[in-house]
Short mmCIF file of C-alpha atoms and ligand atoms in Angstrom, two decimals:
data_model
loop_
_atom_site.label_atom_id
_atom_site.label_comp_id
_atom_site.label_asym_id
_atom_site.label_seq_id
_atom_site.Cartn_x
_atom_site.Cartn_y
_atom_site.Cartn_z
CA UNK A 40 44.56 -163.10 -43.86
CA UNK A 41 47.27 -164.33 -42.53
CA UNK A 42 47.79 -168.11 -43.04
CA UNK A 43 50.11 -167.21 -46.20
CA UNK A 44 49.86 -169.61 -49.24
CA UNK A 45 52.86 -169.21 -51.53
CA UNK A 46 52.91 -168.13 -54.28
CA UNK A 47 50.58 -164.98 -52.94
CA UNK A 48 48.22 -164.33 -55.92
CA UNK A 49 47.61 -160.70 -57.03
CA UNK A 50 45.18 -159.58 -55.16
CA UNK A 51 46.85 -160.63 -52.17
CA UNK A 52 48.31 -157.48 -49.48
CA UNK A 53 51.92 -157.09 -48.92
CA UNK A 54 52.43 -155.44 -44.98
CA UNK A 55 55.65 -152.60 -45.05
CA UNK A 56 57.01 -152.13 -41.96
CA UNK A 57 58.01 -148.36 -42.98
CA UNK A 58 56.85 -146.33 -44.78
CA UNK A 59 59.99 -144.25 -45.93
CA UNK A 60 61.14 -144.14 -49.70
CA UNK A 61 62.50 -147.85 -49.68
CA UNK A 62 58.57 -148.57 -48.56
CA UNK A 63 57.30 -145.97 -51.42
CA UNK A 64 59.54 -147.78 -53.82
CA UNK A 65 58.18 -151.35 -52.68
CA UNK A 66 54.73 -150.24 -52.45
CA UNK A 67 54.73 -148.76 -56.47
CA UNK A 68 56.44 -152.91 -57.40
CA UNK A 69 53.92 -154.68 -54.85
CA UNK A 70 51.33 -152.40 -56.92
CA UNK A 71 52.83 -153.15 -60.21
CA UNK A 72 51.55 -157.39 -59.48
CA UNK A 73 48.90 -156.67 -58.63
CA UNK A 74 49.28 -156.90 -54.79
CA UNK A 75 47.58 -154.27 -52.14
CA UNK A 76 50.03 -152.64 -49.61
CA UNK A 77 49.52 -151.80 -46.18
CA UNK A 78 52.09 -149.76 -44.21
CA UNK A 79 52.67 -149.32 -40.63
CA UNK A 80 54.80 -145.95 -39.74
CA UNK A 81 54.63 -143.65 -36.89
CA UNK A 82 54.16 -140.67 -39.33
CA UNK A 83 50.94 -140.56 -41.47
CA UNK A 84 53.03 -137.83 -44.01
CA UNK A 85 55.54 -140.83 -44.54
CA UNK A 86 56.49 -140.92 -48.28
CA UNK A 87 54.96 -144.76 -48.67
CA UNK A 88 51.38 -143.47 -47.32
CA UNK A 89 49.67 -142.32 -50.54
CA UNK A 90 50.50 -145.66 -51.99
CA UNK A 91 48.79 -148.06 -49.33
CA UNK A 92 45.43 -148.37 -49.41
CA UNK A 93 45.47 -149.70 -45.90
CA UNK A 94 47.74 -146.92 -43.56
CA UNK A 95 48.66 -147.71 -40.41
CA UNK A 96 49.95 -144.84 -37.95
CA UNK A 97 51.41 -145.93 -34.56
CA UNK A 98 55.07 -146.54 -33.11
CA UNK A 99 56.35 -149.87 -34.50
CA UNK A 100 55.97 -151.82 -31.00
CA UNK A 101 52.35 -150.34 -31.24
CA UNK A 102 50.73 -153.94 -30.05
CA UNK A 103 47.30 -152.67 -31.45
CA UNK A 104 48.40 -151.51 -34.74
CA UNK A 105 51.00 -155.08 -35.45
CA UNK A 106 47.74 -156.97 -34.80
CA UNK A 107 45.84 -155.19 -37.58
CA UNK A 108 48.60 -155.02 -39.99
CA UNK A 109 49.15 -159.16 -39.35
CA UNK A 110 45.35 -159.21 -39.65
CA UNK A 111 45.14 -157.54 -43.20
CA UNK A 112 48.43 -158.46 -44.74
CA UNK A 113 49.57 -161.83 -46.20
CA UNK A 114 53.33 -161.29 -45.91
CA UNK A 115 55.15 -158.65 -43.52
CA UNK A 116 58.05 -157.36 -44.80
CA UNK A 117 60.18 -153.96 -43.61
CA UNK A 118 62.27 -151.47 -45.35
CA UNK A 119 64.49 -150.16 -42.74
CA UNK A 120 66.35 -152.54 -40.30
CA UNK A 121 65.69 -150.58 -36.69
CA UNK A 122 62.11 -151.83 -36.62
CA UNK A 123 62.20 -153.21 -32.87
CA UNK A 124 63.03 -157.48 -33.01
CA UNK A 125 59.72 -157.50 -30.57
CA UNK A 126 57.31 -155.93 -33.75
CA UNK A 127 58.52 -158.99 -35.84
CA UNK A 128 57.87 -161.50 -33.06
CA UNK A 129 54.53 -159.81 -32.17
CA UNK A 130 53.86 -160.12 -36.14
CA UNK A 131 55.12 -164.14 -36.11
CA UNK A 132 53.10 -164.44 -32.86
CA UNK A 133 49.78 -163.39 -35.03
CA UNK A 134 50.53 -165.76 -37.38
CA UNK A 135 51.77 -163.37 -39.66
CA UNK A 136 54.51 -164.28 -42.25
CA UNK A 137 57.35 -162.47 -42.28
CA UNK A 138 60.34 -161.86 -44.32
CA UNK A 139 63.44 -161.75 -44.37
CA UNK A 140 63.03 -163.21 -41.17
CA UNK A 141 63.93 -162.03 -37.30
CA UNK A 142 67.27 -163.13 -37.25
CA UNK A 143 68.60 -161.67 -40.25
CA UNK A 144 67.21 -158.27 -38.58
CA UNK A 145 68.37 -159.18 -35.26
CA UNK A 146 71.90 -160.22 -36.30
CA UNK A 147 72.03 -156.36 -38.57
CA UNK A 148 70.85 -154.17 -35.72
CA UNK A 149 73.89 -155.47 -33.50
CA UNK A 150 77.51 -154.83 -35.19
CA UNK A 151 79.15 -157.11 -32.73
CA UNK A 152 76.31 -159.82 -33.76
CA UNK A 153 77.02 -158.76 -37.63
CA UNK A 154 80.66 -159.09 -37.34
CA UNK A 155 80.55 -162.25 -35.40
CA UNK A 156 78.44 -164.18 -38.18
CA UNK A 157 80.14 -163.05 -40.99
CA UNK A 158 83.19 -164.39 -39.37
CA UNK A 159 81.58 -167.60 -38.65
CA UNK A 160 79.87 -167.97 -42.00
CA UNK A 161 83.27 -167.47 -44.03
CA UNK A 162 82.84 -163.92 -45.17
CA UNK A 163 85.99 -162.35 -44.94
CA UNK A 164 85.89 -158.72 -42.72
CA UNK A 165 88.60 -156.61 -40.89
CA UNK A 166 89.89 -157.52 -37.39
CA UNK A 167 87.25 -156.40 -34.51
CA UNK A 168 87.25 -156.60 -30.71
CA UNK A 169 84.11 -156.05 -28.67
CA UNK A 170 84.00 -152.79 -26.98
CA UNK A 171 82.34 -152.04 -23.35
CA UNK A 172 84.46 -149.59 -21.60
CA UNK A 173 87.52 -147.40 -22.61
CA UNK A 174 89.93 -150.11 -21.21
CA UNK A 175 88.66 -152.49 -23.88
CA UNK A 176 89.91 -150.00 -26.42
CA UNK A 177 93.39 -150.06 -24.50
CA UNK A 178 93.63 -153.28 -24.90
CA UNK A 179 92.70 -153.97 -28.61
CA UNK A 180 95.25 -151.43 -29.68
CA UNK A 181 97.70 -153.52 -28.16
CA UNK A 182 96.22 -156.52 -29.89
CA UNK A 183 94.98 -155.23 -33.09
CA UNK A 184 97.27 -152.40 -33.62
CA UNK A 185 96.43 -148.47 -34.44
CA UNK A 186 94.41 -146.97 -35.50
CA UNK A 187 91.33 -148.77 -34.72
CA UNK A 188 88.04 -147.47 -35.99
CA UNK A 189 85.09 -147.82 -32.63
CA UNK A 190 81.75 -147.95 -34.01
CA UNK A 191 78.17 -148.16 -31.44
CA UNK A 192 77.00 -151.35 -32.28
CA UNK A 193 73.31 -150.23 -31.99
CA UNK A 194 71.37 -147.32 -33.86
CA UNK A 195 74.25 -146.01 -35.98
CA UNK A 196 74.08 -145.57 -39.91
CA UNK A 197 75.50 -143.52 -42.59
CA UNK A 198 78.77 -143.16 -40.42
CA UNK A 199 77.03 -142.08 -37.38
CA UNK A 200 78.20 -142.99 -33.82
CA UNK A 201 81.51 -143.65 -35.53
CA UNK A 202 85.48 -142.07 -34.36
CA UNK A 203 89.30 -143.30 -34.90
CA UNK A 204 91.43 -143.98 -32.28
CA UNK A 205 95.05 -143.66 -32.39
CA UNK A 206 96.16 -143.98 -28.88
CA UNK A 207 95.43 -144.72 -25.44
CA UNK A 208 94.89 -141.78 -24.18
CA UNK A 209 92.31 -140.83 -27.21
CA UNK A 210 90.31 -144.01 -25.79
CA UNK A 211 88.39 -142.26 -22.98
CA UNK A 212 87.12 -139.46 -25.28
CA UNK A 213 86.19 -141.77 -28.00
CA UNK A 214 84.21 -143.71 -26.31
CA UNK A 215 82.35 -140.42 -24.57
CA UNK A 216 82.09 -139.28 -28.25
CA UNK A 217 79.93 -142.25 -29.82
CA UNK A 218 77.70 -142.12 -26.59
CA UNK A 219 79.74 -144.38 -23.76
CA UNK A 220 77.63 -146.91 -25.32
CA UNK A 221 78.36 -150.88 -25.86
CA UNK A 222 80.37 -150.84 -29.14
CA UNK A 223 83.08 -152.94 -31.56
CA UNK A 224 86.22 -151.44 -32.93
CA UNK A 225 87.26 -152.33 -36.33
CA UNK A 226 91.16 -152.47 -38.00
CA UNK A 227 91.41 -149.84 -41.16
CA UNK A 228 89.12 -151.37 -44.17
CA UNK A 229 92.47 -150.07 -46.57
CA UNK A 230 90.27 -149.83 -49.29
CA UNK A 231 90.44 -148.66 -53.04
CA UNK A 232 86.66 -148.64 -53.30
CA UNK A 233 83.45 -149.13 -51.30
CA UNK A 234 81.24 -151.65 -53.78
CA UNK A 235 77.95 -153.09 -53.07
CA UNK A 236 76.16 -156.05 -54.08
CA UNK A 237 72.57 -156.31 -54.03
CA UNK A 238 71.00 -160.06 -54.39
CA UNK A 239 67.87 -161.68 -53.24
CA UNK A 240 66.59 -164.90 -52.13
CA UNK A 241 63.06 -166.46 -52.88
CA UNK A 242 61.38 -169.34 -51.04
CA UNK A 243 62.42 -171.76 -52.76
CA UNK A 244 66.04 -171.15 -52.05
CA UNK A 245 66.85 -169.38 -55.54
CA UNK A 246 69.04 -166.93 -55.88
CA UNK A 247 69.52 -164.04 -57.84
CA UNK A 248 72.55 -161.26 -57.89
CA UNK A 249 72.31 -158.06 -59.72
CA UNK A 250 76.04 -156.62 -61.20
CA UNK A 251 78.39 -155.21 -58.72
CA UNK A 252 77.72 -151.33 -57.64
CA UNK A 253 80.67 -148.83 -57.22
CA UNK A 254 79.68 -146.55 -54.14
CA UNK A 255 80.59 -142.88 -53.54
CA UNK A 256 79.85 -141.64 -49.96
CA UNK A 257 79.77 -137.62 -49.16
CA UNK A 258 79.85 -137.00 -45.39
CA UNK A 259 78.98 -139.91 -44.56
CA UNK A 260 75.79 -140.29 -46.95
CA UNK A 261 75.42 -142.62 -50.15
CA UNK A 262 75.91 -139.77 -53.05
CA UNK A 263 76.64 -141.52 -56.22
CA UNK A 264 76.48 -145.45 -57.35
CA UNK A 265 77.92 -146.13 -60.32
CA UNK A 266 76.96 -149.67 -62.23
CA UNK A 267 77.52 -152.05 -63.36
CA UNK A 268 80.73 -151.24 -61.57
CA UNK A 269 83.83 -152.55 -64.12
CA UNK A 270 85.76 -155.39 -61.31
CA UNK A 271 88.31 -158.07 -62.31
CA UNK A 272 85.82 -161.39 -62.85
CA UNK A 273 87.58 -163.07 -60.01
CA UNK A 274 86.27 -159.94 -57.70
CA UNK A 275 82.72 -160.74 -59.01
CA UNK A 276 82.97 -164.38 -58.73
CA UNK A 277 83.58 -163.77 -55.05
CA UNK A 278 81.19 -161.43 -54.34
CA UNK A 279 78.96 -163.97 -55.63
CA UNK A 280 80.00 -166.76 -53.08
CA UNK A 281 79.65 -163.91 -50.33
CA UNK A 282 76.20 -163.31 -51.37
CA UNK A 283 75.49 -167.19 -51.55
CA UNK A 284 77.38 -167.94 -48.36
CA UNK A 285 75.07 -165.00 -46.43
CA UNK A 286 72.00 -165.60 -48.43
CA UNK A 287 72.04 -169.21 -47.48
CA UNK A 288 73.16 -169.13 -44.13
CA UNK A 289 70.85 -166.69 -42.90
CA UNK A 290 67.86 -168.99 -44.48
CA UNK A 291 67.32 -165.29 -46.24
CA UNK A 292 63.86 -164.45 -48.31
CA UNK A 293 63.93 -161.72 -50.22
CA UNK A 294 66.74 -158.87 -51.03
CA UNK A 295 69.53 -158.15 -49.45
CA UNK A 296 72.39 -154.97 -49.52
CA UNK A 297 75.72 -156.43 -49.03
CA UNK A 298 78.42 -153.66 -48.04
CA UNK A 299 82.24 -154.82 -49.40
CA UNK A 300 85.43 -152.89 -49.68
CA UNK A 301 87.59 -153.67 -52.39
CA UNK A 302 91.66 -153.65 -51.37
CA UNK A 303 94.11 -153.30 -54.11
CA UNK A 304 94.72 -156.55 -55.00
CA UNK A 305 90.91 -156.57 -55.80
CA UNK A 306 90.08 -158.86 -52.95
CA UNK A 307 86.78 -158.45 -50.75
CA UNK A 308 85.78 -157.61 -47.17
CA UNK A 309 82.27 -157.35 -46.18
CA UNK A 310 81.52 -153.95 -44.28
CA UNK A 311 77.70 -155.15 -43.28
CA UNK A 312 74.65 -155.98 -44.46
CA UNK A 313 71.09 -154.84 -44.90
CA UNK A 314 68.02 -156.66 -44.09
CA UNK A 315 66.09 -154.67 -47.15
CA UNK A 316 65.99 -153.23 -50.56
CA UNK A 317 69.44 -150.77 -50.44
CA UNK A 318 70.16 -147.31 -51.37
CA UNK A 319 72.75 -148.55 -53.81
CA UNK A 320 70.38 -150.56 -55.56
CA UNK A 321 68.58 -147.82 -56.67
CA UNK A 322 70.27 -148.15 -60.45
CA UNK A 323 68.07 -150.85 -60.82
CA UNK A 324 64.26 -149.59 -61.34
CA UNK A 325 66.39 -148.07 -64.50
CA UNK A 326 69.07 -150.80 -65.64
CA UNK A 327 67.69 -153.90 -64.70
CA UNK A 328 64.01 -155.37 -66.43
CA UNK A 329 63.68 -156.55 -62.73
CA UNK A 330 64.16 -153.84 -60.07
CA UNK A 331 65.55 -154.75 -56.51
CA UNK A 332 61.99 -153.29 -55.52
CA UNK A 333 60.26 -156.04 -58.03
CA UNK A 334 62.65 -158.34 -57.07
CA UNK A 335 61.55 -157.97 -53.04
CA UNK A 336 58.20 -158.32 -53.62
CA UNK A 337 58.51 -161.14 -55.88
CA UNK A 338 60.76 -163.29 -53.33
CA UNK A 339 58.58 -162.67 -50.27
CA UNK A 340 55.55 -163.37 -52.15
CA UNK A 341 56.85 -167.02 -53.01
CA UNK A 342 56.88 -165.48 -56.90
CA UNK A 343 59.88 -167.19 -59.24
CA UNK A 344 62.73 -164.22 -59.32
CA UNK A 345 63.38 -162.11 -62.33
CA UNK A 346 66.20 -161.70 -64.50
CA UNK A 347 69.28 -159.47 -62.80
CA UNK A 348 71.57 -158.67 -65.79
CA UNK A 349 71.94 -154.87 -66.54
CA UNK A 350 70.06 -153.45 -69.58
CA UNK A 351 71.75 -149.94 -69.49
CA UNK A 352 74.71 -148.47 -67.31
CA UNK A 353 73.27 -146.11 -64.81
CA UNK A 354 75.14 -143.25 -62.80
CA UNK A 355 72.49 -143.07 -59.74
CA UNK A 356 72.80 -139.57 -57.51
CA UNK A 357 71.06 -139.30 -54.51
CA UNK A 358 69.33 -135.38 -54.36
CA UNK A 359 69.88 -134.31 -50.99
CA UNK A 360 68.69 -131.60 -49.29
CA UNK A 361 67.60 -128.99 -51.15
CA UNK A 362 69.18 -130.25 -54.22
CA UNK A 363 65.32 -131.62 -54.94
CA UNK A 364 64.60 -128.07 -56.30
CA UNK A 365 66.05 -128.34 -59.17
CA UNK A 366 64.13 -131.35 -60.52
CA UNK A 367 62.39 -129.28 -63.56
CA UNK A 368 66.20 -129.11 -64.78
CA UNK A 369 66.72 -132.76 -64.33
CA UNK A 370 63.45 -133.57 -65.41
CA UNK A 371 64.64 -131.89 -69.02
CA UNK A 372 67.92 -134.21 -69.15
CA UNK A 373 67.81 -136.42 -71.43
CA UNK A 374 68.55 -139.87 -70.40
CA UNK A 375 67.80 -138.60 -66.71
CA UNK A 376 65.38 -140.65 -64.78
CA UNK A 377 64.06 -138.64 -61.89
CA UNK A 378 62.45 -140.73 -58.98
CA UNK A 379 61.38 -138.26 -55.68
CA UNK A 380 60.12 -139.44 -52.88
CA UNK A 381 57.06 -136.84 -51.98
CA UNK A 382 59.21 -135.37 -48.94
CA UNK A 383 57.35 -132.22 -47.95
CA UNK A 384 60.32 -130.73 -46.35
CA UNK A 385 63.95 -130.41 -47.88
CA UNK A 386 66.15 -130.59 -44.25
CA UNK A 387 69.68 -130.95 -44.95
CA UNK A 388 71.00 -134.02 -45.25
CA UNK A 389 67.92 -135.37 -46.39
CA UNK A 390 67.54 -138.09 -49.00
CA UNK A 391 64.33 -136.29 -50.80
CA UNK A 392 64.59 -138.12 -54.19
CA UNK A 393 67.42 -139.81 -56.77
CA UNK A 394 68.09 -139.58 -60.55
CA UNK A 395 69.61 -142.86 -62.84
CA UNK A 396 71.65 -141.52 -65.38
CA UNK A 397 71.65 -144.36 -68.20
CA UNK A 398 73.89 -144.73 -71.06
CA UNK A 399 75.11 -147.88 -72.75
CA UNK A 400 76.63 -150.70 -71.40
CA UNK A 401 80.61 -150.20 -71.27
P1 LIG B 100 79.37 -148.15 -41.76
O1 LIG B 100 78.51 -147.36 -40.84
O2 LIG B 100 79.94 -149.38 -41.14
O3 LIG B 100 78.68 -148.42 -43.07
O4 LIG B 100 80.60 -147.22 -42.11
C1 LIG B 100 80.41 -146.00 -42.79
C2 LIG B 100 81.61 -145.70 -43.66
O5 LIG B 100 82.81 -145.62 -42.86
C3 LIG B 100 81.90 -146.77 -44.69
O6 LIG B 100 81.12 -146.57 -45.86
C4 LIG B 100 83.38 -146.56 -44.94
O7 LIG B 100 83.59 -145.47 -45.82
C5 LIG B 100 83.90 -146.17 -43.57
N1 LIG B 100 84.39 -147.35 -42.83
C6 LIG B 100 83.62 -148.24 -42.16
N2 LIG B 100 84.38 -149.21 -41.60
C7 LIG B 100 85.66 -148.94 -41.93
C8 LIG B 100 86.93 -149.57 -41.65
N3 LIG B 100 87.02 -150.67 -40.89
N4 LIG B 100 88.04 -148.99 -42.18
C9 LIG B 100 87.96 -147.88 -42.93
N5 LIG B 100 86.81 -147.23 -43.21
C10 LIG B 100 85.67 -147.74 -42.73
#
């Protein structure tokens, strides 16, 4: 039930908000300690359902459904950060624990939010302006300069809701293009290489980092990760205060995807954040002894975190699409890892599975 007492003892049930493959992938680690899992998604095919023993189907602001899942679980967590602010509140309001917490969510959904606090909280990011009509976008090219990249600050991932401006007159279709809807624009990243680092937070304040990931996007998608990524140590040493800046400021529990672009003279910005376990963390369940998933479970259950160091070097590929089909080929390579996600349907553009690719550490 749900007056949580920390550490959770197996035995205890860990609540997914989500029940895509970041919920699956959580759900096999909660299962691993021994914890039950129930998941609330609107679809009862989602790929986390087989793994729950408690399944929850209704919309995420589904009043009726938050109550049960507060009811049965001892910790709510999520896996993907659109779940509605209200369905954590609702949770909170049930006595339900929850982690990370609503602001960390709250501050992610909202660009202009996201941009705002990593200004505040020291991280270093590209110039923005807040965006509301097309004369905003007039006016920070004048300020900021050309080109200017406008982004919706709600709803959009994986480069969605996203154009470059180069000049006033571009402004008015922009805008129309992402939607005419509230939005920031952002000065060029000039980057040499997307990274990621994935760290997490546990109750007690601790705080663990895994090795820096080196990030390959294909139209817009996640395709390849590559890590540990090879960085000069006085890139990783600041990643490391970024992570421990954000971790600490947002009073964080559990683990946390932290976007960066690397510039050429190996210096940091932070893109954004996620509220979650990350795509780019998937390297992990293979070249870590303690997965991001683990590492999740273990920090919102109040458990002590697990060693982060990298055991192997993993090349992690998203299979996309119908690339899924060819996983009796993979599943022959040695050194291949195959993880899929029990996706019924192969639509394009679909994440439907990944494999880690180990070797030795370099
Ligand atoms: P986002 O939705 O913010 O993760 O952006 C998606 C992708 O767009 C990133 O992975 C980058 O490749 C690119 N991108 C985002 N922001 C910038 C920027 N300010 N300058 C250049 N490229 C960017």
């Amino acid at each position: 039930m749900s007056q949580a007492r920390f550490p959770l003892a197996p035995g205890a049930v860990i609540g997914i908000l989500g029940g895509g493959q970041l919920g699956r992938m959580l759900a096999m680690a909660a299962a691993r300690l021994g914890f039950g899992v129930a998941v609330l998604d609107p679809d009862p095919g989602a790929p986390a359902m087989p793994l729950a023993a408690h399944r929850l189907t209704g919309a995420y602001d589904d009043q009726f459904e938050l109550l049960k899942l507060a009811a049965i679980a001892d910790v709510v967590t999520f896996e993907f950060e659109n779940v509605p602010a209200q369905a954590l509140a609702v949770l909170e309001a049930a006595g339900a624990a929850v982690a990370p917490g609503a602001r960390p969510l709250a501050i992610a959904q909202d660009r202009l939010a996201e941009k705002t606090f990593l200004g505040e909280a020291g991280a270093p990011t590209v110039a923005f302006a807040e965006v509301n009509d097309p004369a905003d976008i007039v006016a920070a090219l004048e300020r900021l300069g050309r080109p200017l990249l406008l982004k919706s600050r709600r709803g959009g991932y994986d480069g969605k809701g996203q154009a470059w401006v180069e000049l006033p007159s571009e402004a008015a279709g922009a805008f129309a293009a992402i939607g005419a809807r509230a939005a920031i624009v952002e000065t060029p990243a000039d980057f040499r290489r997307e990274l990621s680092v994935i760290a997490a937070r546990g109750r007690d304040g601790e705080i663990a980092l895994y090795p820096l990931t080196e990030n390959h996007h294909e139209g817009g998608i996640l395709r390849r990760s590559v890590a540990p990524a090879k960085a000069a140590p006085q890139t990783a040493a600041q990643a490391e205060r970024i992570a421990a800046t954000l971790l600490a400021a947002l009073d964080y529990v559990g683990v946390i995807g932290i976007e960066l672009f690397e510039r050429d003279d190996g210096r940091l910005l932070v893109n954004e954040f996620a509220p979650r376990v990350h795509n780019s963390g998937h390297w992990t369940l293979d070249g870590c002894e303690v997965d991001q998933f683990e590492q999740h479970i273990r920090a919102v259950a109040g458990w002590p975190l697990g060693p982060t160091h990298a055991i192997a070097h993993v090349e992690m590929t998203n299979l996309i699409g119908e690339e899924v089909n060819d996983w009796a080929r993979l599943a022959a390579e040695p050194e291949t890892r195959l993880w899929l996600y029990g996706k019924a349907q192969a639509r394009p553009g679909r994440k439907m599975g990944h494999v880690n690719r180990l070797g030795p550490l370099r």
